[in-house]
Coordinates of C-alpha atoms in Angstrom, one line a residue:
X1 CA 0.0 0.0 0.0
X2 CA 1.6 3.2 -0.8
X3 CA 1.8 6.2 1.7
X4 CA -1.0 8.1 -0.5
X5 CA -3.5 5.1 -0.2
X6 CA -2.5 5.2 3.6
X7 CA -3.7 9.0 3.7
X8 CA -6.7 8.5 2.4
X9 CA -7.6 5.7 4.3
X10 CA -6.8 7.2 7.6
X11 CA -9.1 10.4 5.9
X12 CA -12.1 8.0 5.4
X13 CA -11.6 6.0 9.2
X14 CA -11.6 9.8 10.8
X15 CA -14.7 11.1 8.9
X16 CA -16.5 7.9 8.9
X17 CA -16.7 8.3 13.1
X18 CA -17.1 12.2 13.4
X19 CA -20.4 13.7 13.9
X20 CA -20.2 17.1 14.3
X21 CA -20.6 17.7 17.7
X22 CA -17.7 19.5 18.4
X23 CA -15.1 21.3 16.0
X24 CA -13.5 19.4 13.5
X25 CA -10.1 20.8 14.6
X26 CA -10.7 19.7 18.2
X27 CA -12.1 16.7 17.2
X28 CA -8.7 16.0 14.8
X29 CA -6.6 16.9 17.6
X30 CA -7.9 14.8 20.4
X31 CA -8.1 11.4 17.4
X32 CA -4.0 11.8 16.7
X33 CA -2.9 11.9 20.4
X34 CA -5.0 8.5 20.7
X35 CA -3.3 7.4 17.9
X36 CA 0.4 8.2 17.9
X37 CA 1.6 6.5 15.1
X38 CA 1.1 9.6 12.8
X39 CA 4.2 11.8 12.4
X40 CA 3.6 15.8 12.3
X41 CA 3.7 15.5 7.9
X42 CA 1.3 12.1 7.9
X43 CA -1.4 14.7 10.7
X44 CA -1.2 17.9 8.3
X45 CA -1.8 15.4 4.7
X46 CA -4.6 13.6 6.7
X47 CA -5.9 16.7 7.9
X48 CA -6.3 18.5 4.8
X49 CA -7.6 15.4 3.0
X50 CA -10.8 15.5 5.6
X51 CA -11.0 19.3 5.1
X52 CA -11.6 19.0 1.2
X53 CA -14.3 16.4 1.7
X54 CA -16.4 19.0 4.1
X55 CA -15.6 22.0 2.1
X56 CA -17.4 20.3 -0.9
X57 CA -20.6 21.2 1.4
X58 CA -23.8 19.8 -0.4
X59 CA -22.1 18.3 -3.8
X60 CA -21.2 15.0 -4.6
X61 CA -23.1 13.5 -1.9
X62 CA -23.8 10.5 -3.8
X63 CA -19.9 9.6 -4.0
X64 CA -18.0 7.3 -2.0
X65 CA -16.6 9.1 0.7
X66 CA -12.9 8.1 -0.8
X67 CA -14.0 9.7 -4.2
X68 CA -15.6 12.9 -2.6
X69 CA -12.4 13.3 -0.6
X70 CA -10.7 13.6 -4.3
X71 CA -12.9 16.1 -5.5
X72 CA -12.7 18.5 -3.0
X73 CA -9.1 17.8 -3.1
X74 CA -9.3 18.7 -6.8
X75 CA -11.3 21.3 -6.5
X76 CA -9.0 22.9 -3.5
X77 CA -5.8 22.3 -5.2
X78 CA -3.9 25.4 -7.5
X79 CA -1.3 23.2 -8.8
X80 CA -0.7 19.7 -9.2
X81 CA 0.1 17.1 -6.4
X82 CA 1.2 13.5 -5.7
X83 CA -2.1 12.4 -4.3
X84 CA -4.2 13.6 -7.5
X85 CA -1.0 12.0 -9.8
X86 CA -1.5 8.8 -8.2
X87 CA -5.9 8.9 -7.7
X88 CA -6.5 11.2 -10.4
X89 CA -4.0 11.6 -13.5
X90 CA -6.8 13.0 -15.4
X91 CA -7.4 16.1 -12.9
X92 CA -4.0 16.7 -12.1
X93 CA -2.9 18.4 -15.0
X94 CA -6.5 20.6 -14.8
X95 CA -5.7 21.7 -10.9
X96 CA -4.9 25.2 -12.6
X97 CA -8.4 25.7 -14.0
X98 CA -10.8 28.3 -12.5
X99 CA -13.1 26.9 -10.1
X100 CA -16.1 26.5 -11.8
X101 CA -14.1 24.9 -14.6
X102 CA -13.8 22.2 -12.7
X103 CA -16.9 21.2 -11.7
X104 CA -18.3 19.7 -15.1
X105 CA -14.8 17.7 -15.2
X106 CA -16.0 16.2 -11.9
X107 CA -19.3 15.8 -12.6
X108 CA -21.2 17.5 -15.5
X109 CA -24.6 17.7 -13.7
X110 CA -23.2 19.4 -10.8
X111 CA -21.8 23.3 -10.6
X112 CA -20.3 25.5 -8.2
X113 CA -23.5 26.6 -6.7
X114 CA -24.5 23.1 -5.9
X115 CA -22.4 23.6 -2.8
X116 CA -24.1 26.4 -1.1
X117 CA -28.0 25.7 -2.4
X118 CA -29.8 28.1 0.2
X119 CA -29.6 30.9 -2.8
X120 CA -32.9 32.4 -1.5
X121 CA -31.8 32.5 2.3
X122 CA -29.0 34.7 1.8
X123 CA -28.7 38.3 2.7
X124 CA -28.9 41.0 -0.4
X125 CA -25.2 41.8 -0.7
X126 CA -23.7 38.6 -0.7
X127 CA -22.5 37.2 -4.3
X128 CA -23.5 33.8 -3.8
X129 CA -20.8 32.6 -6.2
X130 CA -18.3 34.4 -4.6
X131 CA -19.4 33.0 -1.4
X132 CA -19.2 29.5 -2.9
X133 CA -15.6 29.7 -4.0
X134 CA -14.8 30.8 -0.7
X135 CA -15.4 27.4 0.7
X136 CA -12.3 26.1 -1.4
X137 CA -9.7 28.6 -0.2
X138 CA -8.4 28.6 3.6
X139 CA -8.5 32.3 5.0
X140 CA -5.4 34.3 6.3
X141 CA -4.7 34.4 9.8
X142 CA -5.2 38.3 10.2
X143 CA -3.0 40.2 13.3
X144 CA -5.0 43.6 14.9
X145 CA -1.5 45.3 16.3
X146 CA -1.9 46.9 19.5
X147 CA -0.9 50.7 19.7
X148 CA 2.8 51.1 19.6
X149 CA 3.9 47.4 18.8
X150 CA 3.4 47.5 15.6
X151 CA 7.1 47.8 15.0
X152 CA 8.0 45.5 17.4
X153 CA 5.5 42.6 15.7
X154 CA 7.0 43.4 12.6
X155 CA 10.4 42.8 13.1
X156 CA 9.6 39.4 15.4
X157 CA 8.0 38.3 12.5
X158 CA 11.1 39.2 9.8
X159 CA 13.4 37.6 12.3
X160 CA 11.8 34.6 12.5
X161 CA 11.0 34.1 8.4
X162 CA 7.6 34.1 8.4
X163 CA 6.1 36.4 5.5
X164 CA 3.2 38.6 5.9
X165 CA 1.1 41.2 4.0
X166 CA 0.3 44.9 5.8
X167 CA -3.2 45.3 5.2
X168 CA -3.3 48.6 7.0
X169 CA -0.8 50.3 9.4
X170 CA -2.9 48.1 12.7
X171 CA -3.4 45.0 10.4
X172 CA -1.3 42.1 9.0
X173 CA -2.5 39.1 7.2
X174 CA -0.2 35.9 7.4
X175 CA -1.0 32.3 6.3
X176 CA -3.1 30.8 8.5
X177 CA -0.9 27.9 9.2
X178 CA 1.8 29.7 10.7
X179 CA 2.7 28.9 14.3
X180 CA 2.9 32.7 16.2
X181 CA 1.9 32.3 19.9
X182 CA 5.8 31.5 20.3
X183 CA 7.6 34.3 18.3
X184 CA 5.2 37.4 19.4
X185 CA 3.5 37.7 23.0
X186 CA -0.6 37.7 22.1
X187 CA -3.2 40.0 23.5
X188 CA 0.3 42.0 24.6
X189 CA 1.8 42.8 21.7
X190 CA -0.8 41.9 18.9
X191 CA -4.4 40.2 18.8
X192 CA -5.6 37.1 16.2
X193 CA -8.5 39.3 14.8
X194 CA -10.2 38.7 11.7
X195 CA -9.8 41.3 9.3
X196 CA -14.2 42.1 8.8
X197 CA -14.1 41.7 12.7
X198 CA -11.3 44.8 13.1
X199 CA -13.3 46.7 10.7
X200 CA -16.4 46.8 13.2
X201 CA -14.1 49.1 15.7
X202 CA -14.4 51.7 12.8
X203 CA -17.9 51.9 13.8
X204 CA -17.4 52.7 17.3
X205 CA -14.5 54.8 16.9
X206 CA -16.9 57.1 14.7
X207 CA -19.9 57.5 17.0
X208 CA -17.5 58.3 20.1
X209 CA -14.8 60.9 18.5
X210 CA -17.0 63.6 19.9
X211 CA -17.8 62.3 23.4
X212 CA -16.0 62.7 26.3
X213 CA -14.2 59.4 27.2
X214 CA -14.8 59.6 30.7
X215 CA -18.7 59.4 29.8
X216 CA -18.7 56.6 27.5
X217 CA -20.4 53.2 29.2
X218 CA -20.2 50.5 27.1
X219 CA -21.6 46.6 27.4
X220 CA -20.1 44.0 25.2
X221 CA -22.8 41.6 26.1
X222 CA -22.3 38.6 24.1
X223 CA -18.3 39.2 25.1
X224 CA -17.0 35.5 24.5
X225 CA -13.3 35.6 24.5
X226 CA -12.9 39.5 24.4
X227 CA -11.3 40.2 21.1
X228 CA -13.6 43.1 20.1
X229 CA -13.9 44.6 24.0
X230 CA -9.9 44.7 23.5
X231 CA -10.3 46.4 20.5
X232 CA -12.5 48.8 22.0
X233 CA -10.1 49.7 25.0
X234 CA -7.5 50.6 22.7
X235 CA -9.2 52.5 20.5
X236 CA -10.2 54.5 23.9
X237 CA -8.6 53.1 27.0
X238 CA -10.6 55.3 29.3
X239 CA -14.2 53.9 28.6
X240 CA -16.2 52.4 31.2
X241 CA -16.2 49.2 29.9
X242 CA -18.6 46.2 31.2
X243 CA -18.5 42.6 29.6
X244 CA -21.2 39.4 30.0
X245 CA -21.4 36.3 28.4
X246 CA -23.7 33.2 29.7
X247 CA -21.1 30.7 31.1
X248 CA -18.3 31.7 33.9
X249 CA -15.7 29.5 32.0
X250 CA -15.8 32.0 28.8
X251 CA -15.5 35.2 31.1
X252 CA -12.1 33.4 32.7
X253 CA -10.9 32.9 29.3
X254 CA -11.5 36.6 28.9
X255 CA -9.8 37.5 31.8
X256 CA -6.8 36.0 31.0
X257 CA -6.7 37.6 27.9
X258 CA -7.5 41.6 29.8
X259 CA -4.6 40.7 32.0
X260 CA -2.0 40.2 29.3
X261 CA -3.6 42.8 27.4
X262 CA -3.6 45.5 30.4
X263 CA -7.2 45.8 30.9
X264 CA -7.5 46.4 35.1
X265 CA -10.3 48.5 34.7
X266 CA -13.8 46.5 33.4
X267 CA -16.7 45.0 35.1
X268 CA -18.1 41.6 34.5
X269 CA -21.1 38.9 34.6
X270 CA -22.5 35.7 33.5
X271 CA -26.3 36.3 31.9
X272 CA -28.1 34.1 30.0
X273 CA -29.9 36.7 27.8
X274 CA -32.2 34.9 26.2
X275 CA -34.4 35.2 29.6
X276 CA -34.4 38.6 31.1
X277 CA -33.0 37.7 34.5
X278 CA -30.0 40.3 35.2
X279 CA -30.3 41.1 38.8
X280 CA -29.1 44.6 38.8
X281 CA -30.2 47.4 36.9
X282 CA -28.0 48.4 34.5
X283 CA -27.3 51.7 31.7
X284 CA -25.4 52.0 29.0
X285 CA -24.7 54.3 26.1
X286 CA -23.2 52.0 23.8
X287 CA -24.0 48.5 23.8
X288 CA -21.8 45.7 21.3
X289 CA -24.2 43.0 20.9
X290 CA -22.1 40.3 18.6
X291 CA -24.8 38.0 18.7
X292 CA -25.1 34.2 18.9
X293 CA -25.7 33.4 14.9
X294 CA -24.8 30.1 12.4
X295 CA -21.5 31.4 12.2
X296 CA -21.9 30.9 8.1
X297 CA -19.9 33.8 7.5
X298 CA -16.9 32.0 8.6
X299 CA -17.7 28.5 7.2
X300 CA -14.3 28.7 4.8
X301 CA -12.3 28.6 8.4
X302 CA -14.9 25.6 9.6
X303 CA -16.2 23.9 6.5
X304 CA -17.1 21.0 8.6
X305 CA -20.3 23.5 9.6
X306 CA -21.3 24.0 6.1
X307 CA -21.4 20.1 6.0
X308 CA -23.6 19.3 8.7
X309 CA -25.7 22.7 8.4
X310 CA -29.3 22.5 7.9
X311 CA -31.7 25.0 6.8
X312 CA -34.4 24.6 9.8
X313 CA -31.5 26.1 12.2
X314 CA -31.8 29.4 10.6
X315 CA -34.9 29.9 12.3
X316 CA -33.3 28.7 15.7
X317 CA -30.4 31.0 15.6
X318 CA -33.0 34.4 14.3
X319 CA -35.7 34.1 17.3
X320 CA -32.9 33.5 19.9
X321 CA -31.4 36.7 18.3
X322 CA -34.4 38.2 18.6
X323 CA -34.6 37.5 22.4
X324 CA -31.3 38.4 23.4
X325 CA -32.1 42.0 21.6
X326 CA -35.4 42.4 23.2
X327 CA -33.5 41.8 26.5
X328 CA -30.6 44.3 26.5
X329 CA -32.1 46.9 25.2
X330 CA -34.2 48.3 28.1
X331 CA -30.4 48.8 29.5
X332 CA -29.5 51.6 27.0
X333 CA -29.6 55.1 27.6
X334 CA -32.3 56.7 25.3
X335 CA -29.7 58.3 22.3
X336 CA -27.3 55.2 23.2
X337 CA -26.2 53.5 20.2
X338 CA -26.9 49.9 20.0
X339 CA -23.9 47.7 17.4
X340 CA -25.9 44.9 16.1
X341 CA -23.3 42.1 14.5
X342 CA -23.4 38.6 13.4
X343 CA -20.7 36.3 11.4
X344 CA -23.9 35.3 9.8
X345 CA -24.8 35.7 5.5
X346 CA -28.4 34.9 6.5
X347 CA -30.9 37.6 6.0
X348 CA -33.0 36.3 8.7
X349 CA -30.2 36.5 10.6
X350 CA -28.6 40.4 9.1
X351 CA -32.0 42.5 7.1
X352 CA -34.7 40.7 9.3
X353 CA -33.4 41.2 12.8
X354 CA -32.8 45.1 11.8
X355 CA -36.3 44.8 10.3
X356 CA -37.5 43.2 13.9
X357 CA -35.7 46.1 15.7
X358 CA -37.1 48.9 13.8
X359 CA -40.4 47.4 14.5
X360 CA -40.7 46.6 17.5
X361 CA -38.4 49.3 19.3
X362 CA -38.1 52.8 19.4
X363 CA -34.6 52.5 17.5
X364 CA -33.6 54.6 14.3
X365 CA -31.3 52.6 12.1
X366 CA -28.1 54.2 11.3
X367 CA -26.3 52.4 9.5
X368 CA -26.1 48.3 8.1
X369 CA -23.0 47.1 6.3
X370 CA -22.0 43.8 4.9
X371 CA -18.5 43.1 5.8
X372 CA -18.0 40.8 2.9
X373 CA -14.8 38.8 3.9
X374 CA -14.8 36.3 0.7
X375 CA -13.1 38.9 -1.1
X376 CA -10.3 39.2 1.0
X377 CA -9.4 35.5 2.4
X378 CA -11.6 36.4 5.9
X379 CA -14.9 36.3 7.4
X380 CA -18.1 37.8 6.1
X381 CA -19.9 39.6 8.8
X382 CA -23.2 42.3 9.1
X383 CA -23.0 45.3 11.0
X384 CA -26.1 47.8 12.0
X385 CA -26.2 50.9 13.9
X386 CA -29.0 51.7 16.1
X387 CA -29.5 55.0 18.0
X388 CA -32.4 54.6 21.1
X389 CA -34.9 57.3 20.3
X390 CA -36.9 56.9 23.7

């Protein structure tokens, strides 16, 4: 059996025995320390073999799982490789094609749209073909540099060999396999931040350039691991910043991550908010609700989502939306400025929930923005502004 065959039978074994329940990464992780008789290059091969098979989303499910693991190899690959030489002559010498080129080679009854069907659920800005190719390139691992390192993460990063692009004077994008957490201090010196997620701190940075900082209470209330509430204390380290999330084991991630960043000064609390239970009463001017959503915005990072993803959950994630919404804002300040986001390209999710808001609460929409990552190797994210008019 040759080591190619090997690969791909490992592939197969792994995907025939994961579920979905947890990430696929995770899931990846904890199957090679129970089997230890995969070195580092035989984990990355078989890796990347199970990650074409998912990003094919809803295509080729009628093939064997061996011959769907080819295609999205295929369909993933730029150049040729040993695996399709040895599998796949044929479609070796076509890896340079354009992606929907492809796709008839494979199959002539299928096309590129085939992998993402839910045409009709998809917010109004997002080019679904675009947004189909997507699922066949792996992002960049994007850097949000923290005021006054940015020198110092740039040289770290020359020193050590690894290449990156400067996207703006505060953001660098690197490929997304590189190993950093050992050549630059995180949260200190520079923050893994999605490129559409940095853009959302343009948002804020706008509505408070004429308030006084002192006066500026903000809740990030669906916090998770603190990336944007960071993002907010450098952008204005003397806001009065409080952060929730529902489970006490996110909020200590979090505050490990404000200690190496040099956050002392915060408040914090666990709150379920899809019931309205907070037992104090709280006011803010500015609240950052990055809700709960599908996360299909980022499904080129976890393809494995797009994979098991049915439509009914749509529904799910827009009324528990819709309830965490209808909880927080009775604790903003009438003309407080509510930040609506989602990693979602749902329109239930994006245009309906502003839709919801506008109807059902005295709030004046502002401003809505698709933050349409596809384009540049990151997330796709939706952005609305909300001003409380009573």
């Amino acid at each position: 059996m040759s080591r190619f065959q090997s690969y791909l039978n490992s592939a197969v074994t792994i995907l025939s025995v994961y579920k979905g329940e947890e990430p696929f990464a995770a899931f990846l992780k904890k199957y090679f320390a129970q089997h230890k008789k995969y070195g580092s290059k035989d984990r990355k091969q078989i890796g990347h073999l199970c990650y074409c098979y998912f990003r094919l989303g809803k295509v080729f499910r009628e093939l064997s799982t061996e011959e769907r693991i080819l295609a999205g190899l295929f369909l993933c690959a730029v150049e040729p490789n040993e695996i399709l030489r040895e599998f796949k002559p044929h479609w070796n010498d076509k890896t340079k094609l354009a992606i929907e080129e492809k796709f008839p080679i494979i199959d002539s009854s299928s096309s590129l749209t085939d992998v993402f069907p839910w045409v009709d659920e998809l917010s109004a800005k997002i080019d679904h073909k675009k947004y189909c190719s997507s699922f066949f390139i792996q992002p960049d691992l994007f850097l949000r540099l923290r005021p006054g390192k940015e020198e110092i993460v740039c040289n770290k990063l020359e020193s050590a060999g690894i290449t990156f692009r400067k996207i703006s004077d505060l953001c660098l994008a690197l490929n997304n396999s590189e190993k950093i957490d050992k050549i630059i201090d995180l949260d200190k010196e520079a923050v893994v931040q999605d490129y559409s997620s940095q853009q959302t701190g343009n948002f804020f940075q706008s509505l408070t350039d004429t308030r006084q900082p002192a006066t500026i209470s903000i809740w990030d209330c669906c916090a998770g691991s603190g990336g944007k509430s960071i993002m907010l204390y450098d952008i204005n380290p003397q806001i009065q910043l409080t952060v929730s999330d529902k489970r006490e084991s996110i909020l200590a991630n979090l505050r490990k991550r404000f200690e190496k960043a040099g956050i002392k000064s915060y408040k914090s609390f666990v709150a379920d908010l899809t019931h309205n239970s907070l037992l104090q009463t709280y006011d803010f001017n500015f609240i950052i609700a990055d809700v709960p959503c599908s996360g299909s915005g980022t499904w080129s990072r976890t393809p494995e989502q797009l994979y098991f993803f049915e439509p009914e959950q749509i529904n799910e994630y827009a009324a528990l939306q819709r309830k965490i919404i209808s909880n927080i804002i009775p604790h903003l300040q009438t003309a407080g400025y509510l930040i609506y986001i989602t990693c979602s390209v749902f329109k239930k999710e994006n245009e309906e929930s502003v839709a919801f808001l506008k109807e059902q609460f005295q709030m004046e929409l502002q401003k809505m923005e698709w933050l349409n990552g596809y384009e540049k190797k990151a997330d796709s994210m939706f952005m609305a502004v909300f001003k409380k008019l009573l």
